[in-house]
Structure formats: C-alpha cells, structure tokens
C-alpha atoms as an extended CHARMM CRD file, in Angstrom:
* protein
*
       145  EXT
         1         1  MET       CA              5.9600000000      -12.8320000000       18.1050000000  PROA      1               0.0000000000
         2         2  ARG       CA              8.3910000000      -11.7150000000       20.1670000000  PROA      2               0.0000000000
         3         3  SER       CA              6.1000000000       -9.7810000000       22.7350000000  PROA      3               0.0000000000
         4         4  LEU       CA              3.8600000000      -11.7770000000       22.7480000000  PROA      4               0.0000000000
         5         5  LEU       CA              6.7400000000      -15.0370000000       23.7750000000  PROA      5               0.0000000000
         6         6  THR       CA              7.3370000000      -12.0380000000       26.2170000000  PROA      6               0.0000000000
         7         7  LEU       CA              3.7160000000      -11.9870000000       27.4340000000  PROA      7               0.0000000000
         8         8  LEU       CA              3.2390000000      -15.7730000000       28.1780000000  PROA      8               0.0000000000
         9         9  ILE       CA              6.4500000000      -15.7510000000       30.1560000000  PROA      9               0.0000000000
        10        10  ALA       CA              5.2180000000      -13.1900000000       32.3370000000  PROA      10              0.0000000000
        11        11  CYS       CA              1.4670000000      -15.2850000000       32.3360000000  PROA      11              0.0000000000
        12        12  LEU       CA              3.4160000000      -18.5330000000       33.5260000000  PROA      12              0.0000000000
        13        13  LEU       CA              5.3700000000      -16.8480000000       35.7420000000  PROA      13              0.0000000000
        14        14  SER       CA              2.7760000000      -14.1590000000       37.9690000000  PROA      14              0.0000000000
        15        15  PRO       CA              1.6100000000      -16.4650000000       40.5370000000  PROA      15              0.0000000000
        16        16  ALA       CA              5.0700000000      -17.0980000000       41.8660000000  PROA      16              0.0000000000
        17        17  ALA       CA              5.4340000000      -12.6610000000       41.7880000000  PROA      17              0.0000000000
        18        18  MET       CA              2.2590000000      -11.9410000000       42.8340000000  PROA      18              0.0000000000
        19        19  ALA       CA              3.3760000000      -14.7170000000       46.2160000000  PROA      19              0.0000000000
        20        20  GLY       CA              4.8910000000      -11.5430000000       48.0500000000  PROA      20              0.0000000000
        21        21  THR       CA              6.4590000000      -12.1130000000       51.2490000000  PROA      21              0.0000000000
        22        22  ILE       CA              3.6430000000      -12.5570000000       54.4560000000  PROA      22              0.0000000000
        23        23  TYR       CA              4.2510000000      -11.2180000000       57.5870000000  PROA      23              0.0000000000
        24        24  LYS       CA              3.1380000000      -13.0570000000       61.0360000000  PROA      24              0.0000000000
        25        25  CYS       CA              2.0810000000      -10.7480000000       63.3110000000  PROA      25              0.0000000000
        26        26  VAL       CA              0.9170000000      -11.7660000000       67.3700000000  PROA      26              0.0000000000
        27        27  GLU       CA             -0.7980000000       -9.4010000000       69.3850000000  PROA      27              0.0000000000
        28        28  ASN       CA             -2.3260000000       -9.5340000000       72.9640000000  PROA      28              0.0000000000
        29        29  GLY       CA             -2.2590000000      -14.0150000000       71.3960000000  PROA      29              0.0000000000
        30        30  LYS       CA             -4.1790000000      -13.5240000000       68.3670000000  PROA      30              0.0000000000
        31        31  THR       CA             -2.2430000000      -13.8540000000       65.9990000000  PROA      31              0.0000000000
        32        32  SER       CA             -2.9930000000      -12.4150000000       62.3300000000  PROA      32              0.0000000000
        33        33  TYR       CA             -0.9360000000      -12.2500000000       58.8910000000  PROA      33              0.0000000000
        34        34  ALA       CA             -0.7610000000       -9.2470000000       56.6110000000  PROA      34              0.0000000000
        35        35  ASP       CA              1.3290000000       -8.4250000000       53.7380000000  PROA      35              0.0000000000
        36        36  GLN       CA              2.8510000000       -5.4620000000       55.3430000000  PROA      36              0.0000000000
        37        37  PRO       CA              5.0600000000       -5.2430000000       58.7040000000  PROA      37              0.0000000000
        38        38  CYS       CA              2.6920000000       -5.0800000000       61.8560000000  PROA      38              0.0000000000
        39        39  GLY       CA              3.2680000000       -4.3740000000       65.0830000000  PROA      39              0.0000000000
        40        40  LYS       CA              6.7860000000       -4.8400000000       67.6530000000  PROA      40              0.0000000000
        41        41  ASN       CA              7.9620000000       -8.0170000000       66.0260000000  PROA      41              0.0000000000
        42        42  PRO       CA              6.5310000000       -8.7840000000       62.5250000000  PROA      42              0.0000000000
        43        43  VAL       CA              7.9300000000      -12.2560000000       61.3200000000  PROA      43              0.0000000000
        44        44  ALA       CA              8.5000000000      -12.4830000000       57.5000000000  PROA      44              0.0000000000
        45        45  LEU       CA              6.9180000000      -15.8080000000       55.6680000000  PROA      45              0.0000000000
        46        46  ALA       CA              9.2070000000      -16.9480000000       53.0000000000  PROA      46              0.0000000000
        47        47  LEU       CA              6.2700000000      -18.2110000000       50.8210000000  PROA      47              0.0000000000
        48        48  ARG       CA              6.7900000000      -20.6910000000       48.6420000000  PROA      48              0.0000000000
        49        49  VAL       CA              4.3140000000      -21.3530000000       45.6560000000  PROA      49              0.0000000000
        50        50  ALA       CA              3.1760000000      -24.8190000000       45.0090000000  PROA      50              0.0000000000
        51        51  PRO       CA              4.7240000000      -25.6220000000       41.2290000000  PROA      51              0.0000000000
        52        52  ALA       CA              1.6400000000      -26.4090000000       38.8920000000  PROA      52              0.0000000000
        53        53  ALA       CA              0.6750000000      -30.0060000000       38.1570000000  PROA      53              0.0000000000
        54        54  PRO       CA              2.6820000000      -31.5490000000       35.3650000000  PROA      54              0.0000000000
        55        55  GLY       CA             -0.7750000000      -32.0710000000       33.2130000000  PROA      55              0.0000000000
        56        56  GLU       CA             -2.0950000000      -28.8290000000       34.1940000000  PROA      56              0.0000000000
        57        57  ALA       CA              1.3420000000      -27.0180000000       32.6430000000  PROA      57              0.0000000000
        58        58  ALA       CA              0.6600000000      -28.7680000000       29.7290000000  PROA      58              0.0000000000
        59        59  GLU       CA             -2.6680000000      -28.0110000000       28.9440000000  PROA      59              0.0000000000
        60        60  ARG       CA             -2.2470000000      -24.1720000000       29.2530000000  PROA      60              0.0000000000
        61        61  LEU       CA              1.1670000000      -24.6530000000       27.6270000000  PROA      61              0.0000000000
        62        62  ALA       CA             -0.9890000000      -26.1810000000       24.7570000000  PROA      62              0.0000000000
        63        63  ARG       CA             -4.2090000000      -23.7110000000       24.7800000000  PROA      63              0.0000000000
        64        64  SER       CA             -1.2440000000      -20.8140000000       24.5270000000  PROA      64              0.0000000000
        65        65  LYS       CA              0.6880000000      -22.3860000000       21.0150000000  PROA      65              0.0000000000
        66        66  ALA       CA             -3.3170000000      -22.6160000000       19.7030000000  PROA      66              0.0000000000
        67        67  TYR       CA             -3.6580000000      -19.2240000000       20.6360000000  PROA      67              0.0000000000
        68        68  LEU       CA             -0.5850000000      -17.9170000000       18.8230000000  PROA      68              0.0000000000
        69        69  ALA       CA             -1.0800000000      -20.3190000000       15.6850000000  PROA      69              0.0000000000
        70        70  GLY       CA             -3.9090000000      -18.5300000000       15.0250000000  PROA      70              0.0000000000
        71        71  VAL       CA             -3.3780000000      -15.5370000000       15.2450000000  PROA      71              0.0000000000
        72        72  GLU       CA             -0.6370000000      -16.3070000000       13.2440000000  PROA      72              0.0000000000
        73        73  ALA       CA             -3.2770000000      -17.0750000000       10.8910000000  PROA      73              0.0000000000
        74        74  GLU       CA             -5.0040000000      -14.3100000000       11.4710000000  PROA      74              0.0000000000
        75        75  ARG       CA             -2.2950000000      -12.3610000000       10.9030000000  PROA      75              0.0000000000
        76        76  ALA       CA             -1.1180000000      -14.5040000000        8.0000000000  PROA      76              0.0000000000
        77        77  GLU       CA             -4.5710000000      -14.4560000000        6.6120000000  PROA      77              0.0000000000
        78        78  GLU       CA             -5.3110000000      -10.2430000000        6.8430000000  PROA      78              0.0000000000
        79        79  GLU       CA             -1.8940000000       -9.7170000000        5.0910000000  PROA      79              0.0000000000
        80        80  GLN       CA             -3.2880000000      -11.5620000000        2.0680000000  PROA      80              0.0000000000
        81        81  ARG       CA             -6.4310000000      -10.1410000000        1.8050000000  PROA      81              0.0000000000
        82        82  ALA       CA             -4.0860000000       -6.9800000000        1.8290000000  PROA      82              0.0000000000
        83        83  ALA       CA             -2.0630000000       -7.8580000000       -0.4600000000  PROA      83              0.0000000000
        84        84  ARG       CA             -5.1410000000       -8.5280000000       -3.0450000000  PROA      84              0.0000000000
        85        85  ALA       CA             -6.5610000000       -5.7250000000       -2.4210000000  PROA      85              0.0000000000
        86        86  ALA       CA             -3.5420000000       -3.5880000000       -3.5070000000  PROA      86              0.0000000000
        87        87  ARG       CA             -3.1010000000       -6.0460000000       -6.7710000000  PROA      87              0.0000000000
        88        88  ALA       CA             -6.8090000000       -4.7660000000       -7.5770000000  PROA      88              0.0000000000
        89        89  ALA       CA             -6.3280000000       -1.3330000000       -7.1080000000  PROA      89              0.0000000000
        90        90  LYS       CA             -3.3800000000       -1.5780000000       -9.8500000000  PROA      90              0.0000000000
        91        91  GLN       CA             -5.3930000000       -3.5910000000      -12.1900000000  PROA      91              0.0000000000
        92        92  ALA       CA             -7.8330000000       -0.9000000000      -11.8510000000  PROA      92              0.0000000000
        93        93  GLN       CA             -5.6530000000        2.3120000000      -11.5680000000  PROA      93              0.0000000000
        94        94  ARG       CA             -4.0240000000        0.6600000000      -15.1940000000  PROA      94              0.0000000000
        95        95  ASP       CA             -7.6230000000       -0.1960000000      -16.6790000000  PROA      95              0.0000000000
        96        96  ALA       CA             -9.2250000000        3.2430000000      -16.3810000000  PROA      96              0.0000000000
        97        97  LEU       CA             -5.8900000000        4.2870000000      -18.2540000000  PROA      97              0.0000000000
        98        98  VAL       CA             -6.1780000000        2.3240000000      -21.0180000000  PROA      98              0.0000000000
        99        99  GLU       CA            -10.2170000000        3.3700000000      -20.8710000000  PROA      99              0.0000000000
       100       100  ARG       CA             -9.4890000000        6.8900000000      -20.7350000000  PROA      100             0.0000000000
       101       101  LYS       CA             -6.4720000000        6.0720000000      -23.7930000000  PROA      101             0.0000000000
       102       102  ARG       CA             -9.3390000000        4.9490000000      -25.8330000000  PROA      102             0.0000000000
       103       103  CYS       CA            -12.2250000000        7.1320000000      -25.2330000000  PROA      103             0.0000000000
       104       104  ASP       CA             -9.3530000000       10.1680000000      -26.2500000000  PROA      104             0.0000000000
       105       105  LYS       CA             -8.3880000000        8.2560000000      -29.7100000000  PROA      105             0.0000000000
       106       106  LEU       CA            -11.6850000000        8.3420000000      -30.1810000000  PROA      106             0.0000000000
       107       107  ARG       CA            -12.5650000000       11.7660000000      -29.2460000000  PROA      107             0.0000000000
       108       108  LEU       CA             -9.4730000000       12.7250000000      -31.4620000000  PROA      108             0.0000000000
       109       109  GLN       CA            -11.3230000000       10.9440000000      -34.5000000000  PROA      109             0.0000000000
       110       110  THR       CA            -14.1790000000       12.2210000000      -34.1030000000  PROA      110             0.0000000000
       111       111  LYS       CA            -12.1320000000       15.7270000000      -34.6120000000  PROA      111             0.0000000000
       112       112  TRP       CA            -10.8920000000       15.2530000000      -37.6900000000  PROA      112             0.0000000000
       113       113  ALA       CA            -13.9920000000       13.3140000000      -39.1100000000  PROA      113             0.0000000000
       114       114  GLU       CA            -15.7180000000       16.9290000000      -38.2080000000  PROA      114             0.0000000000
       115       115  GLU       CA            -12.9220000000       18.3310000000      -39.9720000000  PROA      115             0.0000000000
       116       116  ASP       CA            -13.1090000000       16.7390000000      -42.9010000000  PROA      116             0.0000000000
       117       117  SER       CA            -16.3380000000       17.2710000000      -43.6640000000  PROA      117             0.0000000000
       118       118  ARG       CA            -15.4490000000       21.1330000000      -43.4010000000  PROA      118             0.0000000000
       119       119  ARG       CA            -13.6290000000       21.0280000000      -45.8630000000  PROA      119             0.0000000000
       120       120  ALA       CA            -14.8640000000       18.5260000000      -48.1570000000  PROA      120             0.0000000000
       121       121  GLY       CA            -15.9740000000       19.5720000000      -51.7030000000  PROA      121             0.0000000000
       122       122  ARG       CA            -19.3620000000       19.9350000000      -52.8530000000  PROA      122             0.0000000000
       123       123  SER       CA            -19.3620000000       16.3450000000      -54.1000000000  PROA      123             0.0000000000
       124       124  GLU       CA            -17.7110000000       15.0390000000      -50.9300000000  PROA      124             0.0000000000
       125       125  ALA       CA            -19.7000000000       16.3970000000      -48.3490000000  PROA      125             0.0000000000
       126       126  ASP       CA            -22.8360000000       14.2660000000      -47.8450000000  PROA      126             0.0000000000
       127       127  ARG       CA            -20.0850000000       11.7940000000      -47.7080000000  PROA      127             0.0000000000
       128       128  GLU       CA            -17.7860000000       13.7910000000      -44.9220000000  PROA      128             0.0000000000
       129       129  ARG       CA            -20.4340000000       14.5600000000      -42.9590000000  PROA      129             0.0000000000
       130       130  ILE       CA            -22.3530000000       11.3710000000      -42.6930000000  PROA      130             0.0000000000
       131       131  LYS       CA            -18.8850000000        9.9460000000      -42.2170000000  PROA      131             0.0000000000
       132       132  ALA       CA            -18.5000000000       13.0300000000      -38.9300000000  PROA      132             0.0000000000
       133       133  ARG       CA            -21.7700000000       11.4740000000      -37.9780000000  PROA      133             0.0000000000
       134       134  ARG       CA            -21.4710000000        7.8290000000      -37.3690000000  PROA      134             0.0000000000
       135       135  GLN       CA            -17.7480000000        9.0490000000      -35.6150000000  PROA      135             0.0000000000
       136       136  ALA       CA            -19.7090000000       10.9520000000      -33.5420000000  PROA      136             0.0000000000
       137       137  GLU       CA            -22.2740000000        8.4830000000      -32.5370000000  PROA      137             0.0000000000
       138       138  ALA       CA            -19.6590000000        6.0580000000      -31.7740000000  PROA      138             0.0000000000
       139       139  LEU       CA            -17.7920000000        8.2540000000      -29.7130000000  PROA      139             0.0000000000
       140       140  ALA       CA            -21.4650000000        8.4630000000      -27.6290000000  PROA      140             0.0000000000
       141       141  VAL       CA            -21.4010000000        4.9620000000      -27.2320000000  PROA      141             0.0000000000
       142       142  GLU       CA            -18.1570000000        4.2970000000      -25.9240000000  PROA      142             0.0000000000
       143       143  CYS       CA            -16.8490000000        6.6130000000      -23.6670000000  PROA      143             0.0000000000
       144       144  PRO       CA            -20.3510000000        8.6890000000      -22.4960000000  PROA      144             0.0000000000
       145       145  ALA       CA            -20.3180000000       11.7150000000      -21.0120000000  PROA      145             0.0000000000
C-alpha cells in the first residue's frame, strides 16, 4: 500500500519534474529554444508548470482512490481464496487419514477371520470360512485395491 501511494505521488508530481530548464538562444537574429545550453549567450528560462484545475485534480484523485480500492478488494479476495484452499487441503488430508485407518482395520479383521477359519475344528470350519469370506467381501467393497 505504501509503495502504491509513493507511486501515486510521484505520478502527480511528474509534470513539474519533466519541465526542467529551457534555454533561449539568439544566433544571427534567429531565436531558438533547447533543453541544453547553446551558442555563446544562452539564457536559462525558469518555467513554471501551470497548476492543475481543482476539478481535474479532484477527479484524478477520485480515480486513483477507486483504483486503489479495487486493488485492495482483489488482494483481500485472493487471500480469502488461498485460506479456503488451505482449509480444504487440510480437511482432505484428515479425511484420507480416517479412510486409511478404516481400511487398515478392515484388513486386520479379515486377517483374523481367516486365521480363525484355519484354526477352527471340523464342526466350526464351515461357519468360520463363511465368516472369513464375508469379511473379505466387505473389505473389497469398502476399500478397493
């Protein structure tokens, strides 16, 4: 904001800075004007920049203020967008962690069900195999690949 204000002030003062010094030279009865000394007797002319009309200056200032307000609004909007994107990224990261934990839990339960089916006696073997198969199917549905 400070640099923009400095630039604005420099632009407003630039016509005075550009005026510089003008030299009037008279050679062989001819008068010429230049920005550098010429001939034997150059006369430096002090130029004054005409002040801007009050209405024109006020209009220019109003345009500058409107432009500055627009730039500030765009900056604030961009900051809000960046903050929303950062929050969304953090939420996505948390969601992915929860999903990974859930899938790890299902894989572990499937492993345990398979171990139980292998250890089961003859009378319980069919029931444990069905339980292990169902657990594997649930894992495949919930956590593909």
